[in-house]
Short mmCIF file of C-alpha atoms in Angstrom, two decimals:
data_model
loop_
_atom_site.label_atom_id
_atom_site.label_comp_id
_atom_site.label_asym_id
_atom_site.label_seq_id
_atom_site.Cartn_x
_atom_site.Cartn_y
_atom_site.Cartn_z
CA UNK A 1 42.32 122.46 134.04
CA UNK A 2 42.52 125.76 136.65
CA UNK A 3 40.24 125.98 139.38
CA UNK A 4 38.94 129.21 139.98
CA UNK A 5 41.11 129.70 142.82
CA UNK A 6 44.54 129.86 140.67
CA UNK A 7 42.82 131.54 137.40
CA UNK A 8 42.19 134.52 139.87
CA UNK A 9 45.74 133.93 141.30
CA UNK A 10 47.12 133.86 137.69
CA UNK A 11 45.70 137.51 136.93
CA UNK A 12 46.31 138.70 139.64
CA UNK A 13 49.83 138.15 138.93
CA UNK A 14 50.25 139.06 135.64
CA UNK A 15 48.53 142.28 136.39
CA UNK A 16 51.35 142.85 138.74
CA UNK A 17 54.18 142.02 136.80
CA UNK A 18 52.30 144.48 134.45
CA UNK A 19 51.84 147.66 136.70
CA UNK A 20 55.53 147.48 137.83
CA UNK A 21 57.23 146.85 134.39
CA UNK A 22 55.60 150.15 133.04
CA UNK A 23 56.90 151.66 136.41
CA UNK A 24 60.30 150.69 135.89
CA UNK A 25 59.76 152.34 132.05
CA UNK A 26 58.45 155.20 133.63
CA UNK A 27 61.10 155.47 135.72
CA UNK A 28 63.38 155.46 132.85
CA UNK A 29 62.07 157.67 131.15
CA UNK A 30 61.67 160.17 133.77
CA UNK A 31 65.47 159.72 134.48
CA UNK A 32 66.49 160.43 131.01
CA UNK A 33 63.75 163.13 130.06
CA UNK A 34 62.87 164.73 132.86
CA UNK A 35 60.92 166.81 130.94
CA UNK A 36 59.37 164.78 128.94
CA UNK A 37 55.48 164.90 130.14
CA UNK A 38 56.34 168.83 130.47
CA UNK A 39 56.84 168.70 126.58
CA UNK A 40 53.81 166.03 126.15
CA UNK A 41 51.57 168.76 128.17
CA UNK A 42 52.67 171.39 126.31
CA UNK A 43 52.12 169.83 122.86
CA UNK A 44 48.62 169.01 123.68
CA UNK A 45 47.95 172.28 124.05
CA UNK A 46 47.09 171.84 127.48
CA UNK A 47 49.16 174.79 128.89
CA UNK A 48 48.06 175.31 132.44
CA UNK A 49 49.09 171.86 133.21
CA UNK A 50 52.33 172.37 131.70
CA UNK A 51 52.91 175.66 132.91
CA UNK A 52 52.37 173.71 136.32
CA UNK A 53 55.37 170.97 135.56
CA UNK A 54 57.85 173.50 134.46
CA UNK A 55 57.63 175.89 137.65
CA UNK A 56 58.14 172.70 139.14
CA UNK A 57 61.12 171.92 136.80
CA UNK A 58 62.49 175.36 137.09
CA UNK A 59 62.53 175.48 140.82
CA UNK A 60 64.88 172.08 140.89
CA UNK A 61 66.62 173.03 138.09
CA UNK A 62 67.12 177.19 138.28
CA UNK A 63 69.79 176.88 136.10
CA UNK A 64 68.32 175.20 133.02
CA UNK A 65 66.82 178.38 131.17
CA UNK A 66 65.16 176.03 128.90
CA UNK A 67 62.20 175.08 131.34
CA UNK A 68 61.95 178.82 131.89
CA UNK A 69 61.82 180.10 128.52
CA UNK A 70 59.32 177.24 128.12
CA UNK A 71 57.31 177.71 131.26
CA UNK A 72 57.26 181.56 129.90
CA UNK A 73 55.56 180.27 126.58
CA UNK A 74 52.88 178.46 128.77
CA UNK A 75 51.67 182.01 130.33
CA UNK A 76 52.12 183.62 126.86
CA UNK A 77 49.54 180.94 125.45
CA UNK A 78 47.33 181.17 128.41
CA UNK A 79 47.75 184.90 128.21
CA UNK A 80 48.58 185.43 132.15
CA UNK A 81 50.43 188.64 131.40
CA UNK A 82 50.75 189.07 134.98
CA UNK A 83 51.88 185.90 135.94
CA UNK A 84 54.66 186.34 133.03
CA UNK A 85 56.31 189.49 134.23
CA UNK A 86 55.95 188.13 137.70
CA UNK A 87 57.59 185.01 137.13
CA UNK A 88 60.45 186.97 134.97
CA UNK A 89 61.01 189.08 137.95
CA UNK A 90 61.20 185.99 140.11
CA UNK A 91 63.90 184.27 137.81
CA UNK A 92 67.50 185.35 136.94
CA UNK A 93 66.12 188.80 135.46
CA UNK A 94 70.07 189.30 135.05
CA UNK A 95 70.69 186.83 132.61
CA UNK A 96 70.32 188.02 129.22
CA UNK A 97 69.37 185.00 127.33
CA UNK A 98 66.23 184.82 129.88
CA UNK A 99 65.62 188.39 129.21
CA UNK A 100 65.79 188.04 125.22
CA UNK A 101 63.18 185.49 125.09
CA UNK A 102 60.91 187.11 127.34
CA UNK A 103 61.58 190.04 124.83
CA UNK A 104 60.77 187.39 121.92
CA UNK A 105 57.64 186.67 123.33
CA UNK A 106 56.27 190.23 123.96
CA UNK A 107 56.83 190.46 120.19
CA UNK A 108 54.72 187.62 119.48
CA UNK A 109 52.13 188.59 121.14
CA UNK A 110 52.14 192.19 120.60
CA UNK A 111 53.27 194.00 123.83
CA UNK A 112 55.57 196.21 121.91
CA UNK A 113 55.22 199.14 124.44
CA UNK A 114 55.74 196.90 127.02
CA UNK A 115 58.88 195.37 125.51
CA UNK A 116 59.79 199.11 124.82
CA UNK A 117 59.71 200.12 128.47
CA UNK A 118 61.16 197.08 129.36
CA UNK A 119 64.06 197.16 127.29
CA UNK A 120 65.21 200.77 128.25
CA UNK A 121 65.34 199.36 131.69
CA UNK A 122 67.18 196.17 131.44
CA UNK A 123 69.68 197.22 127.91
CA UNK A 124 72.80 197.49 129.74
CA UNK A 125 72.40 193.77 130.35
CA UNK A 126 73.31 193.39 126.50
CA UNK A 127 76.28 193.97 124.05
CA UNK A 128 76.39 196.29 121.63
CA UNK A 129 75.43 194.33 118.86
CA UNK A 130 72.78 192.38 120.82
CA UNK A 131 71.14 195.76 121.91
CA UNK A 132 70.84 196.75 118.22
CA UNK A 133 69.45 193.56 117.44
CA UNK A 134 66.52 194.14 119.51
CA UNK A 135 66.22 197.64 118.65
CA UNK A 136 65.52 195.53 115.46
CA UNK A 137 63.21 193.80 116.35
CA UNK A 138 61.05 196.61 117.89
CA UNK A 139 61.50 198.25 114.79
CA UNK A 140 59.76 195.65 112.55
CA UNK A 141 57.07 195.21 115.21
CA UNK A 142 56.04 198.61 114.95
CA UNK A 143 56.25 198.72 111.39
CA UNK A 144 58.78 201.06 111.17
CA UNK A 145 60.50 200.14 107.75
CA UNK A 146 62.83 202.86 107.24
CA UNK A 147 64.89 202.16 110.74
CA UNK A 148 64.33 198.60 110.47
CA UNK A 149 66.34 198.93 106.98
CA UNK A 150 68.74 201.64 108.87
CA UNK A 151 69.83 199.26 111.68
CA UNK A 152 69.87 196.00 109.46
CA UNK A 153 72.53 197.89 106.61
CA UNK A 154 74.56 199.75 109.93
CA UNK A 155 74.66 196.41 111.81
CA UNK A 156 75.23 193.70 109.38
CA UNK A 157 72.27 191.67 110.85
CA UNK A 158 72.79 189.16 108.20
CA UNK A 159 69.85 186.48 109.87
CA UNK A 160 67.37 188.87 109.34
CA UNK A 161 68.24 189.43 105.49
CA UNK A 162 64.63 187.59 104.56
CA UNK A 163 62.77 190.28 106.78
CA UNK A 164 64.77 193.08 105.47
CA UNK A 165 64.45 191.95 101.52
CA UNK A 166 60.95 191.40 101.69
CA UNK A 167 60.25 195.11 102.72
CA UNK A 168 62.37 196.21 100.22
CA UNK A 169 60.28 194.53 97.37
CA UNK A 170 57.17 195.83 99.14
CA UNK A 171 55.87 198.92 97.79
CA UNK A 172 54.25 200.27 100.78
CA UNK A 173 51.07 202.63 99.91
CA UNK A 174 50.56 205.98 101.86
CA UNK A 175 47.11 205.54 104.32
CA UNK A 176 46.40 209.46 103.61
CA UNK A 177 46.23 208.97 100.50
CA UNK A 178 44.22 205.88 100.05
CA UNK A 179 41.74 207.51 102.26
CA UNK A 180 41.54 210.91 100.14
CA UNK A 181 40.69 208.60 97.16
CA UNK A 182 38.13 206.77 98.76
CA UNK A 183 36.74 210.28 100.13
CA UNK A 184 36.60 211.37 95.84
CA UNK A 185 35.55 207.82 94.60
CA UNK A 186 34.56 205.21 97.43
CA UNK A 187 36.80 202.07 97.01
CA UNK A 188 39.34 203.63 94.99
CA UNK A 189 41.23 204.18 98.29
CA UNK A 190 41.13 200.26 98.42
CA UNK A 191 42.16 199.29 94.96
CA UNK A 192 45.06 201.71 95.18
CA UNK A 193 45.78 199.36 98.75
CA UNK A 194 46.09 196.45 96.39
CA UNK A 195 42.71 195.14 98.26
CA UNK A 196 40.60 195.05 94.94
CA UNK A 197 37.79 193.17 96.25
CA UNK A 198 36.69 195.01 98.68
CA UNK A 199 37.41 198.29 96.80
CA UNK A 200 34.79 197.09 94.32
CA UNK A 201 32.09 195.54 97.05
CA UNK A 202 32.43 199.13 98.21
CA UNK A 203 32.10 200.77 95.24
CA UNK A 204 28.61 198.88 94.56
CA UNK A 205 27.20 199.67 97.71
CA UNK A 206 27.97 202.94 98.20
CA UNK A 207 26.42 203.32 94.94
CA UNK A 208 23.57 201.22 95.19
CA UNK A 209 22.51 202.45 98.32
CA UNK A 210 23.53 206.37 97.16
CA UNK A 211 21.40 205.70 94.02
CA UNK A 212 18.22 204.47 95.94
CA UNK A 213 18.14 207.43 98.36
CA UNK A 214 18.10 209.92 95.41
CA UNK A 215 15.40 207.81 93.78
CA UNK A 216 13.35 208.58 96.71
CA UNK A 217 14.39 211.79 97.74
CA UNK A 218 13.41 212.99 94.00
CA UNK A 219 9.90 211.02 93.82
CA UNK A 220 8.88 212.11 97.73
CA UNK A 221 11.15 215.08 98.39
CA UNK A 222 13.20 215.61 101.86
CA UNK A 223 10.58 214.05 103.76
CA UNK A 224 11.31 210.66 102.11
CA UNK A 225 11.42 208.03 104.63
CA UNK A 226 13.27 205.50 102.49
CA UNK A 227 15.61 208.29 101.05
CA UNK A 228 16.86 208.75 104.54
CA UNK A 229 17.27 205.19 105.06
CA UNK A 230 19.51 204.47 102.34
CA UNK A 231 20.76 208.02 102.48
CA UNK A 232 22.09 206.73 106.10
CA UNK A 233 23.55 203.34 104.76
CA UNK A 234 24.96 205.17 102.12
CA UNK A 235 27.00 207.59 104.19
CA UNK A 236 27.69 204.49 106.78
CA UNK A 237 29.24 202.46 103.87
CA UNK A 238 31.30 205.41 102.17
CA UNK A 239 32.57 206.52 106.38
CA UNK A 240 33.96 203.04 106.85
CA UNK A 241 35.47 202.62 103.25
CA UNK A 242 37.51 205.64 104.20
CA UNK A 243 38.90 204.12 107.46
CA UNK A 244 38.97 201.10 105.93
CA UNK A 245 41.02 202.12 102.99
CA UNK A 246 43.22 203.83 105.21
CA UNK A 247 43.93 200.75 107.47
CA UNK A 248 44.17 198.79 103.88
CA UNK A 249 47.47 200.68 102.97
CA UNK A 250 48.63 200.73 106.55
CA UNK A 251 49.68 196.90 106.28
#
């Protein structure tokens, strides 16, 4: 049987043995992914922390645009705007590969003036074809279909086909005119938007509410306190089915 003594001794070892064998995996994992707790970091969703291991990875390794593009993403999430352009303008702001993905991520989180201003600056750094490319891009992000479709069929941009079929088959509505039916009928605007359900939640309580404040108005005359009531929600409801028709057959 073990005495006390060498049970302690025993565990004491193993524990050892323990600790340094996951070192030495550590190690090896570190050596052949150095950025692989950057990536765990940033797949938990815990960005600041992995914003904090890729500066670190891009300072030892400037010329691995990966960890940059990636420590980029990390500030986009957090939404540091600051921090982004200032870390862009601390990198290679030559390189265009750098510069594109900054570009890609202004897009995604939709800085499209910014990326416009930008771009102006900084489109010498591209070729021809790369500059129309982004041009593009700003294009869709601003919902301008008709130059999207221009520079697409003039540039062959063949990898954006799927973007560039899909507004085709759209039939885009015109927002002036879904608001001038809603002003006539309220929610009319909205069915015309393709946004049915709400054109016909709109139509009931605009007049529902319109109904009511006549009610009134007739039984109590103009000094109806519940006629102005719903007279109010009645004009509130048919004001925002406008605008919101509108805004329907913008998108």
């Amino acid at each position: 049987m073990f005495s006390r003594e060498r049970l302690i001794i025993l565990v004491i070892t193993l524990l050892v043995i323990s600790v340094g064998s996951t070192c030495k995996t550590y190690g090896q994992t570190k050596e052949q992914a150095p950025d692989a707790f950057a990536k765990f970091l940033f797949s938990s969703d815990l960005y600041e922390l992995a914003a904090e291991e890729y500066e670190r990875l891009s300072y030892y390794n400037p010329e691995n645009l990966d960890y940059l593009k990636r420590l980029l993403s990390c500030y986009s999430k957090l939404g540091k705007n600051e921090d982004l352009s200032q870390r862009l303008n601390l990198g290679d702001t030559q390189s265009p590969e750098v510069a594109e993905g900054y570009y890609d991520l202004l897009v995604q989180t939709g800085r499209v003036t910014e990326l416009k201003s930008l771009f102006q600056k900084q489109q010498d750094l591209f070729s021809p074809s790369k500059q129309e490319e982004i041009k593009f891009k700003i294009a869709v992000s601003e919902s301008n279909w008709s130059e999207a479709i221009s520079l697409h069929s003039t540039n062959q941009l063949s990898p954006y086909d799927p973007i560039v079929t899909n507004i085709e088959d759209t039939k885009f509505k015109k927002p002036g005119l879904a608001a001038s039916l809603s002003a006539i009928i309220p929610g009319a605007g909205r069915l015309y938007a393709k946004d049915a359900k709400d054109g016909i939640i709109s139509m009931i309580f605009v007049g529902s509410f319109g109904y009511q404040a006549y009610r009134r108005f007739n039984q109590k005359g103009i000094n109806s306190v519940g006629g102005w009531i719903y007279g109010g929600l009645a004009l509130g409801f048919y004001v925002s089915n406008i605008y919101g028709s509108y805004q329907s057959a913008k998108f």
